[in-house]
mmCIF file of C-alpha atoms in Angstrom:
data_model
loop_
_atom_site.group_PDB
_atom_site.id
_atom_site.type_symbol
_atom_site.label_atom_id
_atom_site.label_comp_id
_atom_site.label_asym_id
_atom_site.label_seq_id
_atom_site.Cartn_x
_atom_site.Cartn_y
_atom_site.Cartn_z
ATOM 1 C CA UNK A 1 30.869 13.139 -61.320
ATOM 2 C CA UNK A 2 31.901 15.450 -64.175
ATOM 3 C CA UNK A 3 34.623 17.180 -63.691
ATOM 4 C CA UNK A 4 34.353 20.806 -64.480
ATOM 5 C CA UNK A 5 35.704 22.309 -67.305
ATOM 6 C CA UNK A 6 38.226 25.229 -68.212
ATOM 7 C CA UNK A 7 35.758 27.703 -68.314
ATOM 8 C CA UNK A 8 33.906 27.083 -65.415
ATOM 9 C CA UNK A 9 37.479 27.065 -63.673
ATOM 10 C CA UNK A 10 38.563 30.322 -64.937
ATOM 11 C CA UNK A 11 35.136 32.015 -64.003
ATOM 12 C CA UNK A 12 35.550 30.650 -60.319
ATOM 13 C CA UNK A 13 38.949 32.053 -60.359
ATOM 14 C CA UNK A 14 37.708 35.426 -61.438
ATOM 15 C CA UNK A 15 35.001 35.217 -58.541
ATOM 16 C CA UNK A 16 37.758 34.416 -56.394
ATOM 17 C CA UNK A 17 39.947 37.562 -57.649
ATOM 18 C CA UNK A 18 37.407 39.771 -57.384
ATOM 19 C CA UNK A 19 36.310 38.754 -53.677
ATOM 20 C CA UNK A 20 40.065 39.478 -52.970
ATOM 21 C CA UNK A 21 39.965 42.779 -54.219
ATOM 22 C CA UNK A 22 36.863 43.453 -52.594
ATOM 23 C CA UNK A 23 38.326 42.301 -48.996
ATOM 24 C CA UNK A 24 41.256 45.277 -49.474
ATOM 25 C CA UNK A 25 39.510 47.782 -51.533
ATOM 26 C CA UNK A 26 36.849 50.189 -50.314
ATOM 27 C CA UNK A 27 35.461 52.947 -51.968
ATOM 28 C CA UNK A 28 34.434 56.180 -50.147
ATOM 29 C CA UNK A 29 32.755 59.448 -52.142
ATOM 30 C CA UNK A 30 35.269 62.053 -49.545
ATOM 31 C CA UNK A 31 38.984 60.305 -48.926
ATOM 32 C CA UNK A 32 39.690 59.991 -45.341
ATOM 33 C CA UNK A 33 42.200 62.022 -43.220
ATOM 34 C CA UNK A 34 45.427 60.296 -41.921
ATOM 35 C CA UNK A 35 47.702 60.860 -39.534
ATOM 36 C CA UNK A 36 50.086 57.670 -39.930
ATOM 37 C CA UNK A 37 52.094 59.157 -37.025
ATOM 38 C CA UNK A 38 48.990 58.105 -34.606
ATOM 39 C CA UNK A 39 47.774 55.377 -36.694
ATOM 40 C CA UNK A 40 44.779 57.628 -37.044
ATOM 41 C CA UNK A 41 42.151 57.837 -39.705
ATOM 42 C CA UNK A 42 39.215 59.914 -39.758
ATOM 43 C CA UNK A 43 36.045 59.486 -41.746
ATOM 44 C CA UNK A 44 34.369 62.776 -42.973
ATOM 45 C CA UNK A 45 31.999 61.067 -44.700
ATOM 46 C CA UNK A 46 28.272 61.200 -42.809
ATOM 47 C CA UNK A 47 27.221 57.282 -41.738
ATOM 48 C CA UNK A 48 23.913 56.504 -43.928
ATOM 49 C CA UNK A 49 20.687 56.785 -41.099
ATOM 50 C CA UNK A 50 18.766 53.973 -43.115
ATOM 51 C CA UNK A 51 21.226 51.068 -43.420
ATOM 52 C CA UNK A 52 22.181 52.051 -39.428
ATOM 53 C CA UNK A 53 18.552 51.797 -38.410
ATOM 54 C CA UNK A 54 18.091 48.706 -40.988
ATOM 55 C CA UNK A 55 21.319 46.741 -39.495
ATOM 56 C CA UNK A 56 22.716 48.733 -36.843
ATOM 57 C CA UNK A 57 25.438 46.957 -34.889
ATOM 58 C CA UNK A 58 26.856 45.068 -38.230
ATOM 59 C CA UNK A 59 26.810 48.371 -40.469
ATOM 60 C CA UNK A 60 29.216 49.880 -37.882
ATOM 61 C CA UNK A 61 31.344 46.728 -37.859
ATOM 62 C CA UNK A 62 31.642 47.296 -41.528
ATOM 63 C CA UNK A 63 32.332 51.193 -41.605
ATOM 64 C CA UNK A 64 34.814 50.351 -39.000
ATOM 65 C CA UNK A 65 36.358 47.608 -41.438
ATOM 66 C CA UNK A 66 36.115 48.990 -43.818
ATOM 67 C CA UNK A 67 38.213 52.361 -42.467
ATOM 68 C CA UNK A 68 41.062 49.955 -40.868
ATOM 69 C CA UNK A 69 41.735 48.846 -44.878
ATOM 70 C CA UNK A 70 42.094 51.998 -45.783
ATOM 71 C CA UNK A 71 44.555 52.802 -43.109
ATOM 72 C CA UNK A 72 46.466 49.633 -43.871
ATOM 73 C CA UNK A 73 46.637 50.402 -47.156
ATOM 74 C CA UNK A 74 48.239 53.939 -46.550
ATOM 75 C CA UNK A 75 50.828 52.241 -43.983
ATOM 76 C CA UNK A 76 51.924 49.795 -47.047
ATOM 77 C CA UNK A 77 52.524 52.815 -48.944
ATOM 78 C CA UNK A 78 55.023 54.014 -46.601
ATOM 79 C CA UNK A 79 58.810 53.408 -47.201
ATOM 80 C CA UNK A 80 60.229 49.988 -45.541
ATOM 81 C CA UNK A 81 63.113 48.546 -44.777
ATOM 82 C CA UNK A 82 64.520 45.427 -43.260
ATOM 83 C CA UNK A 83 66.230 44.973 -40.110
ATOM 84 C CA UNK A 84 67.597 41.317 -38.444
ATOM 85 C CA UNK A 85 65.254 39.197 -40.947
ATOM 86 C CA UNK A 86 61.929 41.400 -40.008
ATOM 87 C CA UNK A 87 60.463 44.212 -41.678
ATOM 88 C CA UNK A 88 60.484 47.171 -40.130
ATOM 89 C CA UNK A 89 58.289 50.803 -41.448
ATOM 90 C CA UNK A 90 59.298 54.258 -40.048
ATOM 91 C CA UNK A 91 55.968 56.269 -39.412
ATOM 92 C CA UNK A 92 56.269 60.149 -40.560
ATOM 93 C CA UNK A 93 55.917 62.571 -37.885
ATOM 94 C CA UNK A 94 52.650 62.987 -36.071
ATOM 95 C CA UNK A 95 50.320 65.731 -37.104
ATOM 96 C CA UNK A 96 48.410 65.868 -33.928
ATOM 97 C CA UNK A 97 49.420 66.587 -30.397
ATOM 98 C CA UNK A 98 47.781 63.558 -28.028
ATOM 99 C CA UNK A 99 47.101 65.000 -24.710
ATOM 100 C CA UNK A 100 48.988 63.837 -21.845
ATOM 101 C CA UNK A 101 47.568 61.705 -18.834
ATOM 102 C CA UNK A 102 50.072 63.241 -16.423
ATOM 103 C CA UNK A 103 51.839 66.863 -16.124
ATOM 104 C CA UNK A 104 55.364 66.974 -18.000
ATOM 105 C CA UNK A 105 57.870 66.676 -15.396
ATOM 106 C CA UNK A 106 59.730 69.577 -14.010
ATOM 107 C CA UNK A 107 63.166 69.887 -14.970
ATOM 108 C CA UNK A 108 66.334 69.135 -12.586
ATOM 109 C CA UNK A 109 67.153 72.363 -10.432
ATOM 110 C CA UNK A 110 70.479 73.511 -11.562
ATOM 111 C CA UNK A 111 73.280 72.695 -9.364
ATOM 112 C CA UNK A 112 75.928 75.460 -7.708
ATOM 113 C CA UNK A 113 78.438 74.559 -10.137
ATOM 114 C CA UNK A 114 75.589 74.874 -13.182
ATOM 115 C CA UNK A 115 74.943 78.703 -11.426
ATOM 116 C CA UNK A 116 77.696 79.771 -11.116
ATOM 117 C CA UNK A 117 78.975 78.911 -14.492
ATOM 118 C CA UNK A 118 75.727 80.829 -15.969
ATOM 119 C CA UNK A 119 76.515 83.672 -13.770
ATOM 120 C CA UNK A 120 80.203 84.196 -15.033
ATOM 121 C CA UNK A 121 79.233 83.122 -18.253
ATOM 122 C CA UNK A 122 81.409 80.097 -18.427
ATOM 123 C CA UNK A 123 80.606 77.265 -21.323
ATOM 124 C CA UNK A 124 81.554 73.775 -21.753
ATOM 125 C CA UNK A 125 83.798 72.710 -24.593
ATOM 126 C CA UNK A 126 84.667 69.800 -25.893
ATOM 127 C CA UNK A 127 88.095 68.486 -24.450
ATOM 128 C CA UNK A 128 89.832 65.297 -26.420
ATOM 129 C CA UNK A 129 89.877 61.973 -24.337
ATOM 130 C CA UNK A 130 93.532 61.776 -24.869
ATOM 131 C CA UNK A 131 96.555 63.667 -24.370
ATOM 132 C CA UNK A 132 100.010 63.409 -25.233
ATOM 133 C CA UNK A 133 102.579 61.848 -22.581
ATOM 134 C CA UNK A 134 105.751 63.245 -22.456
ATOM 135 C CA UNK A 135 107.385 60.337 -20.359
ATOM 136 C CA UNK A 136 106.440 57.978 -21.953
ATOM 137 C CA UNK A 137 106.387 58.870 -25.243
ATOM 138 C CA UNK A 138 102.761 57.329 -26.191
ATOM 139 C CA UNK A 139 99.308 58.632 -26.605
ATOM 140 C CA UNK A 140 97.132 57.987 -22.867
ATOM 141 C CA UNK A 141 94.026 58.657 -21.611
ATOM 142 C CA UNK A 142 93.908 62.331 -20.031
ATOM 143 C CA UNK A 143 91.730 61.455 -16.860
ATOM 144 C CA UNK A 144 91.558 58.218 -15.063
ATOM 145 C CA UNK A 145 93.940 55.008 -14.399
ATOM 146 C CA UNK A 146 97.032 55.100 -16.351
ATOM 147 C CA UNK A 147 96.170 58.847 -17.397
ATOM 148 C CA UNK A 148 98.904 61.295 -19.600
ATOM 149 C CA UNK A 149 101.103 63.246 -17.122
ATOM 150 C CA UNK A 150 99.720 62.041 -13.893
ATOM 151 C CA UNK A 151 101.667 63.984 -11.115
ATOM 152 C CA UNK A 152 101.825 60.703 -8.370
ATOM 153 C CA UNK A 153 102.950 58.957 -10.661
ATOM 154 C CA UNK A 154 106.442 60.694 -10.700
ATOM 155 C CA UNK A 155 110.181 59.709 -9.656
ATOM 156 C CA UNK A 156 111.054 63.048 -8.852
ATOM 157 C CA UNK A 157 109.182 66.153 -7.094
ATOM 158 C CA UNK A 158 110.946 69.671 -6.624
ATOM 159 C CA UNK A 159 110.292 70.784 -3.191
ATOM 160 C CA UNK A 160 109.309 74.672 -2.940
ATOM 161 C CA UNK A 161 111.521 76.823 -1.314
ATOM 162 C CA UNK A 162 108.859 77.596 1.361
ATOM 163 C CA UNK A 163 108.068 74.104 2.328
ATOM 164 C CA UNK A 164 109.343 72.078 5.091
ATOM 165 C CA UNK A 165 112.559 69.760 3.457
ATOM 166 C CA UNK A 166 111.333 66.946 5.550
ATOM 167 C CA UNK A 167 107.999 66.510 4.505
ATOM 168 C CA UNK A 168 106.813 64.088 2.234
ATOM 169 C CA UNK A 169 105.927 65.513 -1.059
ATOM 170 C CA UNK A 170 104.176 62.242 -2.025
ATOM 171 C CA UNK A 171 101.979 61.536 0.351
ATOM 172 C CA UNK A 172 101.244 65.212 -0.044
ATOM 173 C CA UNK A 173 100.108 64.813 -3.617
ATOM 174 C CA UNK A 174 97.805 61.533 -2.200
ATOM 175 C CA UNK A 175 96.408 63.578 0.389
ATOM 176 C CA UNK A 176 95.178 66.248 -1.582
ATOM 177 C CA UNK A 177 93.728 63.656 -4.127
ATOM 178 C CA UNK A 178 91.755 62.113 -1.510
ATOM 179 C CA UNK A 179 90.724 65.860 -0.553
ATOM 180 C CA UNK A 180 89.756 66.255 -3.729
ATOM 181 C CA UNK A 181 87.187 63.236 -3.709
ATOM 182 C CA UNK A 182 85.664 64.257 -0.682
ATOM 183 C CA UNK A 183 85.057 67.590 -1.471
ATOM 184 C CA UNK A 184 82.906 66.265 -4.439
ATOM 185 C CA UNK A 185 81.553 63.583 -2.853
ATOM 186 C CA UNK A 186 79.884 66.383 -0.526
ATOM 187 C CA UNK A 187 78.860 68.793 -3.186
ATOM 188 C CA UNK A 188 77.253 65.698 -4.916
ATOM 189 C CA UNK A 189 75.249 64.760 -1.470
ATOM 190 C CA UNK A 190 74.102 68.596 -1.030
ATOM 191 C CA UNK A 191 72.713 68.766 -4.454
ATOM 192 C CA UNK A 192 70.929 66.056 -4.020
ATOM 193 C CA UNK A 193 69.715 67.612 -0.111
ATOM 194 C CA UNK A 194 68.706 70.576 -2.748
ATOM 195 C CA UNK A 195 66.643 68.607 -5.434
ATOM 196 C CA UNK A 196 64.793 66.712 -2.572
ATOM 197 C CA UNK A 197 60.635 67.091 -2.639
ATOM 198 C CA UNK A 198 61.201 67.990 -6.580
ATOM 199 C CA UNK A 199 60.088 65.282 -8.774
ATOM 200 C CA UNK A 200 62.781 63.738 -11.134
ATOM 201 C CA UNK A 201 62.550 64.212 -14.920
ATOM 202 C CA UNK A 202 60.697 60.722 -16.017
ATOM 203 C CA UNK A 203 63.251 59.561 -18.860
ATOM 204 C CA UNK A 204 62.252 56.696 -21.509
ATOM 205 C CA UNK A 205 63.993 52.940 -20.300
ATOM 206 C CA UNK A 206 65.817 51.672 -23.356
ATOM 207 C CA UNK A 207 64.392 49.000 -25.150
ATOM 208 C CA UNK A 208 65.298 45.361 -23.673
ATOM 209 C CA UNK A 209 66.550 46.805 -20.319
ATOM 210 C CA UNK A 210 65.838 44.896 -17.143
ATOM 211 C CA UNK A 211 63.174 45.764 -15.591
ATOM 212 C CA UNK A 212 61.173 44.942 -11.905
ATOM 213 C CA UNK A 213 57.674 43.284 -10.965
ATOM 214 C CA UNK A 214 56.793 46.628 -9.701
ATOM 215 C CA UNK A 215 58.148 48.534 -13.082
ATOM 216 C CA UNK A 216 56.231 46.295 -15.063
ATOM 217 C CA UNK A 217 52.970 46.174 -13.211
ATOM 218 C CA UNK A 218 53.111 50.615 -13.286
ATOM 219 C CA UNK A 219 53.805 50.373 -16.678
ATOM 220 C CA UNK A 220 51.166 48.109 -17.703
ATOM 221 C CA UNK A 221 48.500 50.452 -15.185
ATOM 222 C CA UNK A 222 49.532 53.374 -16.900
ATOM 223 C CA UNK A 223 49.141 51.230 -20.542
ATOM 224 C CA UNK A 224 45.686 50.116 -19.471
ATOM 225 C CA UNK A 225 44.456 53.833 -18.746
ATOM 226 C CA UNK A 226 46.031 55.286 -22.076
ATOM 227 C CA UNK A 227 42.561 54.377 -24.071
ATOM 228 C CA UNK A 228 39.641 57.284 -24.736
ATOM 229 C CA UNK A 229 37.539 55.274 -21.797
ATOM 230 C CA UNK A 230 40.576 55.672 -19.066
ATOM 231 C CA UNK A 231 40.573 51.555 -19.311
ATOM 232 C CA UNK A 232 37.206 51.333 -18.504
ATOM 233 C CA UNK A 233 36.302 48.916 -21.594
ATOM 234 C CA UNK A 234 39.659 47.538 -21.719
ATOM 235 C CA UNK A 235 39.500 43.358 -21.747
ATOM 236 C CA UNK A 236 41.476 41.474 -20.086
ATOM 237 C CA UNK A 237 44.068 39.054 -21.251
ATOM 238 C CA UNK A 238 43.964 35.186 -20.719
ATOM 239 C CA UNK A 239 44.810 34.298 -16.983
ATOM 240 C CA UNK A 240 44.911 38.254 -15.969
ATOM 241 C CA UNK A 241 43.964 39.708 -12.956
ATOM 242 C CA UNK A 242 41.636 42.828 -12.475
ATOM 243 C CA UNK A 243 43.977 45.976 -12.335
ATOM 244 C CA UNK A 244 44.477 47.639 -9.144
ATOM 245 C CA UNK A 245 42.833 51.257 -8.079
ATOM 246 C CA UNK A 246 40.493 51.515 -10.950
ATOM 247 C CA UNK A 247 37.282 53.518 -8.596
ATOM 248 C CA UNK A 248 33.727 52.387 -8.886
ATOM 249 C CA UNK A 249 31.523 54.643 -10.828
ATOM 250 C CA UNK A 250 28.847 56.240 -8.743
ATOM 251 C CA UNK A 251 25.383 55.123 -10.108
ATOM 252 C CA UNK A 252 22.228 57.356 -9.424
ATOM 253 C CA UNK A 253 19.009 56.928 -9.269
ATOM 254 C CA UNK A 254 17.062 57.621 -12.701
ATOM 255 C CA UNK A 255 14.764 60.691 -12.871
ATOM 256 C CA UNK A 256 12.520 58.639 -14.420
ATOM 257 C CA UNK A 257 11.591 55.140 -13.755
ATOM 258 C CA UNK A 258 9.843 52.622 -11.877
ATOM 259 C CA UNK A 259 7.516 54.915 -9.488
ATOM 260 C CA UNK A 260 6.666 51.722 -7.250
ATOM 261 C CA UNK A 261 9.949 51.530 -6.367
ATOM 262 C CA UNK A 262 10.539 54.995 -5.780
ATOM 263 C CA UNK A 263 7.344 55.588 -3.770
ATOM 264 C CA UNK A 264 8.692 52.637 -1.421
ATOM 265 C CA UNK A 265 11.913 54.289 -1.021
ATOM 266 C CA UNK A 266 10.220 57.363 0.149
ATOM 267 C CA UNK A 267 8.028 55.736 2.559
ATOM 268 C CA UNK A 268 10.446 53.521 3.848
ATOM 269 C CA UNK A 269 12.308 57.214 4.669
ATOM 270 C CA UNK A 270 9.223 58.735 6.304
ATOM 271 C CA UNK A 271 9.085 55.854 8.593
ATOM 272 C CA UNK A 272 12.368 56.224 9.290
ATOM 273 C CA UNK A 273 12.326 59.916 10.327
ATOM 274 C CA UNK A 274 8.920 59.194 12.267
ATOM 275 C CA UNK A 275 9.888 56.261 14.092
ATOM 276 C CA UNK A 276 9.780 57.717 18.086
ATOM 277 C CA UNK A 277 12.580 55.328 19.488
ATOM 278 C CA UNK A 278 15.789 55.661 18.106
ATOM 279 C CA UNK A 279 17.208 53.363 16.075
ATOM 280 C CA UNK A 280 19.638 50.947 17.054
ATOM 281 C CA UNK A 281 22.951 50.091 15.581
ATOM 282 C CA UNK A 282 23.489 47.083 17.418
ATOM 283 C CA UNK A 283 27.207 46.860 16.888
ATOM 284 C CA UNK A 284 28.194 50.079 18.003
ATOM 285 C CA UNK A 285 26.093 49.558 21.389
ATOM 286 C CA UNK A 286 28.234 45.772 21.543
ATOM 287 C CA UNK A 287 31.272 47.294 21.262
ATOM 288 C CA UNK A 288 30.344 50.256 23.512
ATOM 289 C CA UNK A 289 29.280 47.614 26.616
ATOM 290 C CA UNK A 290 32.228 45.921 25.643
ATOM 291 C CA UNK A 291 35.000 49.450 26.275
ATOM 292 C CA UNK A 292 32.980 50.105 29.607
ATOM 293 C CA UNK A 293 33.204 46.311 30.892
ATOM 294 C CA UNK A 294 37.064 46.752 29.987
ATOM 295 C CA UNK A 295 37.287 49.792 31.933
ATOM 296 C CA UNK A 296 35.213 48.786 34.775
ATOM 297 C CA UNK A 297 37.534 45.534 34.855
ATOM 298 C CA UNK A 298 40.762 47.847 34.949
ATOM 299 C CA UNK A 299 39.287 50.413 37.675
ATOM 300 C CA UNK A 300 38.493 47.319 40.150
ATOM 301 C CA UNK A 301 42.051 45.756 39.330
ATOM 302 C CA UNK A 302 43.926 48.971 40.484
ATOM 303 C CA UNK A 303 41.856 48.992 43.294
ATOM 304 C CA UNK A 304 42.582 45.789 44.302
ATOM 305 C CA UNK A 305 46.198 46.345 44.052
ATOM 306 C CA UNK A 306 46.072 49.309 45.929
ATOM 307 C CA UNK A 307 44.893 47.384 49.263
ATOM 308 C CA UNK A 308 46.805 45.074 48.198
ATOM 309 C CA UNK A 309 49.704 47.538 48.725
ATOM 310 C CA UNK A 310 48.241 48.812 52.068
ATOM 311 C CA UNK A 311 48.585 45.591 53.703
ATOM 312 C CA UNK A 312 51.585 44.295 52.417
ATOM 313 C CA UNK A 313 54.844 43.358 53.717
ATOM 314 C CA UNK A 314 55.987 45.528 56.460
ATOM 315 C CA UNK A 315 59.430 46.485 55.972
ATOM 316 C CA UNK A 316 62.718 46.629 58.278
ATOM 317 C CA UNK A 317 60.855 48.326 61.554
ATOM 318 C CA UNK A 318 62.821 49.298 64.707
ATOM 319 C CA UNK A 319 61.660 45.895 66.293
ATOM 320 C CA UNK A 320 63.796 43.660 64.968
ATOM 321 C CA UNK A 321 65.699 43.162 61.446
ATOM 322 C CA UNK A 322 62.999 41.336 59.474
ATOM 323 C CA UNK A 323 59.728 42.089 61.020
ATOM 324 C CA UNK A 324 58.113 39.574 58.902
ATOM 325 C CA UNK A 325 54.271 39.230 57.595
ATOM 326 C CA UNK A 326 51.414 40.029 60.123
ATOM 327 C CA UNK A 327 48.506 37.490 60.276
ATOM 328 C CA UNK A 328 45.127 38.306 59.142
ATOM 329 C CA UNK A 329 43.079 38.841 62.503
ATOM 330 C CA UNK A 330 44.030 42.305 64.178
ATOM 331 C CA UNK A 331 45.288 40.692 67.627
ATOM 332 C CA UNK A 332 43.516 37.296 68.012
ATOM 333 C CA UNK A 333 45.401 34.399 68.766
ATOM 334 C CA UNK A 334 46.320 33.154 65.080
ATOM 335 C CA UNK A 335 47.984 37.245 64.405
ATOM 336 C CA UNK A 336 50.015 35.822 61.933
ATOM 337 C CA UNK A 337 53.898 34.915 61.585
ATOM 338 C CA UNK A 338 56.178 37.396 63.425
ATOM 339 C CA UNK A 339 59.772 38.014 61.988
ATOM 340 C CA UNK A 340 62.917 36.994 64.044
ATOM 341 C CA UNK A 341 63.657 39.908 65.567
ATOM 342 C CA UNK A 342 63.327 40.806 69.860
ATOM 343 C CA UNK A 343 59.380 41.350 69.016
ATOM 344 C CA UNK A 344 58.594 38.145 67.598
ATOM 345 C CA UNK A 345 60.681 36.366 70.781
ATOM 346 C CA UNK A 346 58.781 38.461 72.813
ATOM 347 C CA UNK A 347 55.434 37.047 71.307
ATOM 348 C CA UNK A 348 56.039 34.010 71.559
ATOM 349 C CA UNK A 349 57.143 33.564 75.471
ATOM 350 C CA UNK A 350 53.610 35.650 75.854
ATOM 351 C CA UNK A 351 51.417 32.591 74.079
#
């Protein structure tokens, strides 16, 4: 075998180049519209009728290539930079609003304190974490455990003039605290009495936070709808099972079609509608027998129990303490067992 030479090497190389360069460069007579915000591109040049009658699904495969390159293309052009080993490209802003699946979320009604503050025109400002402690002699926080100045935290407490001298100014200054707490622990339960019925504004999770099965599964519901078909031609992953509360799309009849079938549709109506004897739904007429056998069952039991109740025990009669069960003939010689009282003594010398 002759092994080829420099030539024919360099010209297979060239072939090689070129097919390259074809791959990831695509030539359009009107440039394309981006909007690398949405990693969207839009074609405004018309598709060509013959070659889409000539080829049809493969001449869209190729526009559609053919338009991704370009996009890629204008995404290398975009300034990079590398973060942790990988690299990372910041997309400009978006040029075009997407329109939302869901209303925005209201925003969180105000709370008293928030009122009255805009009512008296009172603003926040910015108050340092840390003040100055004059006992100590060091920098501390200004709120919390070891805090600047704290007042319990004192050896000595002057006791007003219109207090009582034998109270206890420290447990004073503790019981107000714990006041304190309370009173916002109750303002904190009554705004949220207030904001009940009102839907929560739906903040972003931060990347890598812990998240539930039932998180997850909403968020990848709401992913699968976010397409232009509402996740109706969405595929499904490896091993994945068919989303949940996606409705069935009402099919109709076609205007046009097989007239057979539609002329025994119709017929099968009129005989329907001009059948004399009604027709039977077997299962409601089952279950129909079924609720008056149940309720013919129950009447006959509470009648039963009833007589039952007639003919009972007798109870403590002025014969005797226990009169005891009467027999079953109405004054034959079996009458029954007598109780142990005078009247069943009396029965018995008799037989």
């Amino acid at each position: 075998m002759a092994t080829p030479g420099v030539e024919e090497l360099l010209a297979r190389a060239e072939q090689e180049e070129a097919l390259s360069l074809r791959q990831i460069t695509v030539h359009k007579e009107l440039d394309l519209e981006y909007d690398l915000g949405n990693l969207l591109a839009m074609d405004p040049n018309p598709p060509e009728a013959s070659e889409f009658r000539r080829h049809g699904g493969d001449y869209l495969r190729a526009l559609a290539r053919g338009n991704t390159q370009l996009l890629i293309n204008q995404l290398w052009q975009v300034p990079s930079e590398r973060v942790e080993e990988t690299v990372v490209v910041r997309l400009p802003e978006a040029n075009l609003r997407l329109p939302r699946e869901k209303p925005p979320p209201r925003a969180r009604p105000p709370t008293r304190w928030e009122q009255f503050a805009k009512l008296k025109g009172i603003r926040k400002r910015k108050k340092s974490n840390i003040a100055w402690d004059e006992a100590q002699g060091e920098w501390r926080r200004r709120w919390g455990y070891k805090r600047a100045n704290d007042p319990t935290k004192k050896w000595l407490i002057e006791v007003p003039a219109t207090a009582d001298p034998n109270e206890d100014q420290f447990a004073k200054l503790l019981q107000a605290k714990k006041e304190r707490v309370a009173k916002n622990e109750l303002q904190r339960l009554r705004n949220i009495a207030r904001s009940q019925g009102r839907e929560p504004p739906a903040p972003v999770p931060p990347p890598g936070a812990p998240r539930s099965r039932a998180q997850l599964g909403k968020e990848l519901q709401v992913t699968r709808r976010s397409t232009a078909s509402v996740g109706r031609f969405q595929a499904l992953l490896p091993r994945e099972k068919e989303p949940r509360g996606v409705g069935k799309k009402r099919r109709f009849q076609p205007l046009l079609g097989d007239m057979a079938a539609e002329k025994q549709r119709q017929l099968e109506l009129l005989g329907a509608l001009n059948r004399k004897e009604p027709r039977l739904d077997v299962t409601r007429a089952a279950n129909k027998q079924l609720r008056e056998d149940e309720q013919e069952a129950a009447r006959s039991k509470k009648r039963r129990g009833a007589g039952r109740a007639g003919t009972g025990k007798k109870g403590k009669g002025p014969g005797g303490a226990r009169a005891g069960k009467k027999g079953k003939g109405p004054g034959g010689i079996r009458a029954g067992k007598k109780g142990k009282g005078r009247t069943g003594k009396r029965n018995k010398q008799e037989h």
